[in-house]
């Protein structure tokens, strides 16, 4: 295996950063307490009480007796809508905080192997021979970004481009023996103390199923 190029792998390039932004959601593990705290910081701890007070001020006032039924129905609908908005905002805060934890985890573990975070994601997704387009889809990035990352991995002797056995116009990405060994080490590092480690296997499966219903 060729020695990793520190200049290429020590610091993530802008292309690596753009690629990583949409590829960190698959890693599992983490600290539920710190995640909840991060969510509160992101969404505002007093959101519910503030929104409730604002809603009360808006919906109260001088309705006549003839308008009472209509006002009550409108107020009830507004309360339900406000509660859903608060719940969605809090959930978005949690998802964002989790994504930041995952990204930091990947960067830390990748650095231990002289890889950029995007290179680590590409290596993780190379579960077998595949085309550049296949890899880009797995990484949730543009093929040009995946190509940039693979070029660096190829220079390091981690990945090879080979003719596609079923399509003479295409080429496949294949791990070298050194690359396969490096990938095993990477997977071990990524799964160790990962951001969702406090969840059981059953809880991780349930979370995966719920997110799969949202992400289409």
Short mmCIF file of C-alpha atoms in Angstrom, two decimals:
data_model
loop_
_atom_site.label_atom_id
_atom_site.label_comp_id
_atom_site.label_asym_id
_atom_site.label_seq_id
_atom_site.Cartn_x
_atom_site.Cartn_y
_atom_site.Cartn_z
CA UNK A 1 0.00 0.00 0.00
CA UNK A 2 1.32 3.45 -0.89
CA UNK A 3 1.97 5.83 1.99
CA UNK A 4 -0.95 8.28 2.39
CA UNK A 5 -0.20 11.75 1.17
CA UNK A 6 -0.49 14.04 4.23
CA UNK A 7 -1.13 17.03 2.00
CA UNK A 8 -4.04 15.23 0.33
CA UNK A 9 -5.53 13.65 3.43
CA UNK A 10 -4.58 15.85 6.38
CA UNK A 11 -7.15 18.53 5.68
CA UNK A 12 -10.54 18.03 4.03
CA UNK A 13 -10.82 20.02 0.80
CA UNK A 14 -13.88 22.02 -0.13
CA UNK A 15 -14.99 19.14 -2.35
CA UNK A 16 -14.60 16.75 0.58
CA UNK A 17 -16.67 19.07 2.79
CA UNK A 18 -19.43 19.32 0.19
CA UNK A 19 -19.48 15.54 -0.13
CA UNK A 20 -19.50 14.89 3.62
CA UNK A 21 -22.41 17.25 4.24
CA UNK A 22 -24.91 14.68 2.96
CA UNK A 23 -23.24 11.40 3.86
CA UNK A 24 -22.98 11.20 7.61
CA UNK A 25 -26.45 9.92 8.45
CA UNK A 26 -25.62 6.20 8.22
CA UNK A 27 -23.18 5.98 11.14
CA UNK A 28 -24.74 4.90 14.46
CA UNK A 29 -23.89 5.39 18.16
CA UNK A 30 -24.11 8.45 20.87
CA UNK A 31 -24.82 10.36 24.06
CA UNK A 32 -28.54 10.97 24.41
CA UNK A 33 -28.12 13.57 27.15
CA UNK A 34 -25.68 15.74 25.24
CA UNK A 35 -27.79 15.37 22.11
CA UNK A 36 -30.88 16.59 23.94
CA UNK A 37 -28.91 19.53 25.37
CA UNK A 38 -27.66 20.41 21.91
CA UNK A 39 -31.20 20.29 20.63
CA UNK A 40 -32.42 22.62 23.37
CA UNK A 41 -29.67 25.07 22.48
CA UNK A 42 -30.60 24.87 18.80
CA UNK A 43 -34.36 25.17 19.26
CA UNK A 44 -34.75 27.36 22.37
CA UNK A 45 -35.62 25.94 25.78
CA UNK A 46 -38.59 28.23 26.39
CA UNK A 47 -40.17 27.75 22.96
CA UNK A 48 -43.29 26.00 24.20
CA UNK A 49 -44.10 28.52 26.95
CA UNK A 50 -43.34 31.49 24.70
CA UNK A 51 -45.48 30.19 21.86
CA UNK A 52 -48.31 29.32 24.23
CA UNK A 53 -48.26 32.83 25.75
CA UNK A 54 -48.29 34.43 22.32
CA UNK A 55 -51.13 32.22 21.24
CA UNK A 56 -53.17 33.07 24.32
CA UNK A 57 -52.71 36.79 23.70
CA UNK A 58 -53.70 36.41 20.07
CA UNK A 59 -56.79 34.26 20.62
CA UNK A 60 -58.17 36.04 23.72
CA UNK A 61 -60.17 39.28 23.70
CA UNK A 62 -63.55 40.71 22.93
CA UNK A 63 -65.51 38.02 21.13
CA UNK A 64 -69.27 38.33 21.46
CA UNK A 65 -71.41 35.47 22.65
CA UNK A 66 -72.58 34.88 19.09
CA UNK A 67 -68.97 34.41 17.99
CA UNK A 68 -68.01 32.11 20.87
CA UNK A 69 -68.35 28.84 19.00
CA UNK A 70 -66.43 30.09 15.98
CA UNK A 71 -63.65 31.57 18.11
CA UNK A 72 -63.35 28.40 20.15
CA UNK A 73 -62.98 26.26 17.04
CA UNK A 74 -60.44 28.64 15.52
CA UNK A 75 -58.45 28.82 18.76
CA UNK A 76 -58.39 25.04 19.10
CA UNK A 77 -57.10 24.66 15.56
CA UNK A 78 -54.43 27.31 16.17
CA UNK A 79 -53.27 25.55 19.33
CA UNK A 80 -52.94 22.24 17.48
CA UNK A 81 -51.01 23.89 14.66
CA UNK A 82 -48.68 25.67 17.10
CA UNK A 83 -47.98 22.44 18.98
CA UNK A 84 -47.14 20.63 15.75
CA UNK A 85 -44.85 23.47 14.72
CA UNK A 86 -43.02 23.33 18.07
CA UNK A 87 -42.68 19.54 17.88
CA UNK A 88 -41.34 19.69 14.34
CA UNK A 89 -38.87 22.43 15.22
CA UNK A 90 -37.59 20.44 18.20
CA UNK A 91 -37.23 17.33 16.06
CA UNK A 92 -35.32 19.26 13.42
CA UNK A 93 -33.00 20.51 16.16
CA UNK A 94 -32.35 16.95 17.34
CA UNK A 95 -31.65 15.71 13.82
CA UNK A 96 -29.29 18.62 13.19
CA UNK A 97 -27.43 18.06 16.46
CA UNK A 98 -27.09 14.35 15.67
CA UNK A 99 -25.74 15.11 12.20
CA UNK A 100 -23.07 17.37 13.73
CA UNK A 101 -22.07 14.66 16.20
CA UNK A 102 -21.82 12.08 13.43
CA UNK A 103 -19.76 14.40 11.23
CA UNK A 104 -17.35 15.11 14.08
CA UNK A 105 -17.09 11.39 14.85
CA UNK A 106 -16.24 10.57 11.23
CA UNK A 107 -13.63 13.32 11.01
CA UNK A 108 -11.94 12.20 14.21
CA UNK A 109 -11.79 8.52 13.25
CA UNK A 110 -10.77 9.26 9.65
CA UNK A 111 -7.91 11.44 10.88
CA UNK A 112 -6.53 8.53 12.87
CA UNK A 113 -6.03 6.72 9.54
CA UNK A 114 -4.69 9.76 7.64
CA UNK A 115 -7.92 10.02 5.66
CA UNK A 116 -10.27 12.93 5.10
CA UNK A 117 -13.84 12.51 6.29
CA UNK A 118 -15.13 12.21 2.70
CA UNK A 119 -12.51 9.56 1.93
CA UNK A 120 -13.65 7.63 4.98
CA UNK A 121 -17.27 7.80 3.83
CA UNK A 122 -16.32 6.58 0.34
CA UNK A 123 -14.27 3.73 1.81
CA UNK A 124 -17.12 2.77 4.12
CA UNK A 125 -19.57 2.64 1.18
CA UNK A 126 -17.29 0.52 -1.03
CA UNK A 127 -18.80 -2.78 0.06
CA UNK A 128 -17.85 -4.39 -3.26
CA UNK A 129 -17.03 -3.54 -6.88
CA UNK A 130 -19.23 -0.69 -8.13
CA UNK A 131 -19.27 2.12 -10.65
CA UNK A 132 -18.52 5.72 -9.79
CA UNK A 133 -22.21 6.56 -10.21
CA UNK A 134 -23.16 3.80 -7.76
CA UNK A 135 -20.68 5.13 -5.23
CA UNK A 136 -21.91 8.71 -5.67
CA UNK A 137 -25.48 7.57 -4.99
CA UNK A 138 -24.39 5.81 -1.82
CA UNK A 139 -22.49 8.89 -0.71
CA UNK A 140 -25.46 11.14 -1.63
CA UNK A 141 -23.24 13.43 -3.67
CA UNK A 142 -22.55 14.42 -7.26
CA UNK A 143 -20.41 12.00 -9.35
CA UNK A 144 -17.82 14.78 -9.79
CA UNK A 145 -17.35 14.98 -6.01
CA UNK A 146 -17.07 11.20 -5.74
CA UNK A 147 -14.51 11.23 -8.55
CA UNK A 148 -12.38 13.79 -6.70
CA UNK A 149 -12.41 11.62 -3.56
CA UNK A 150 -11.67 8.38 -5.44
CA UNK A 151 -8.76 10.00 -7.27
CA UNK A 152 -7.08 10.62 -3.92
CA UNK A 153 -7.80 7.07 -2.75
CA UNK A 154 -6.36 5.70 -5.98
CA UNK A 155 -3.19 7.75 -5.53
CA UNK A 156 -2.82 6.17 -2.09
CA UNK A 157 -3.17 2.64 -3.48
CA UNK A 158 -6.49 2.05 -1.72
CA UNK A 159 -8.78 1.81 -4.77
CA UNK A 160 -8.30 0.63 -8.37
CA UNK A 161 -10.34 1.36 -11.48
CA UNK A 162 -10.94 -1.81 -13.50
CA UNK A 163 -12.90 -2.60 -16.68
CA UNK A 164 -16.56 -3.42 -15.99
CA UNK A 165 -17.20 -7.11 -16.78
CA UNK A 166 -20.64 -6.38 -18.23
CA UNK A 167 -20.16 -2.96 -19.84
CA UNK A 168 -17.08 -2.11 -21.88
CA UNK A 169 -17.91 1.61 -21.62
CA UNK A 170 -17.84 1.59 -17.81
CA UNK A 171 -15.23 1.00 -15.16
CA UNK A 172 -15.57 -0.46 -11.69
CA UNK A 173 -14.04 0.71 -8.43
CA UNK A 174 -12.37 -2.13 -6.57
CA UNK A 175 -10.52 -2.09 -3.26
CA UNK A 176 -6.91 -3.22 -3.36
CA UNK A 177 -5.80 -5.74 -0.70
CA UNK A 178 -4.35 -2.82 1.26
CA UNK A 179 -7.62 -0.94 0.80
CA UNK A 180 -9.68 -3.87 2.06
CA UNK A 181 -7.54 -4.10 5.19
CA UNK A 182 -7.80 -0.34 5.76
CA UNK A 183 -11.57 -0.50 5.36
CA UNK A 184 -11.82 -3.13 8.11
CA UNK A 185 -9.86 -0.89 10.46
CA UNK A 186 -12.06 2.07 9.54
CA UNK A 187 -15.30 0.17 10.21
CA UNK A 188 -14.00 -0.86 13.63
CA UNK A 189 -13.16 2.76 14.45
CA UNK A 190 -16.49 4.12 13.19
CA UNK A 191 -18.58 1.68 15.20
CA UNK A 192 -16.56 2.24 18.39
CA UNK A 193 -18.27 4.85 20.62
CA UNK A 194 -20.43 6.02 17.75
CA UNK A 195 -23.08 8.70 18.41
CA UNK A 196 -25.98 6.26 18.84
CA UNK A 197 -24.20 3.71 21.04
CA UNK A 198 -26.67 4.22 23.88
CA UNK A 199 -29.46 2.78 21.73
CA UNK A 200 -30.05 -0.95 21.66
CA UNK A 201 -30.09 -2.82 18.36
CA UNK A 202 -33.88 -2.86 18.49
CA UNK A 203 -34.01 0.90 19.11
CA UNK A 204 -31.61 1.57 16.26
CA UNK A 205 -33.78 -0.56 13.96
CA UNK A 206 -36.90 1.35 15.06
CA UNK A 207 -35.17 4.70 14.49
CA UNK A 208 -33.96 3.55 11.09
CA UNK A 209 -37.50 2.54 10.10
CA UNK A 210 -38.95 5.87 11.22
CA UNK A 211 -36.34 7.90 9.34
CA UNK A 212 -36.81 5.74 6.25
CA UNK A 213 -40.48 6.74 6.22
CA UNK A 214 -39.50 10.42 6.18
CA UNK A 215 -36.48 10.34 3.85
CA UNK A 216 -37.73 9.35 0.42
#
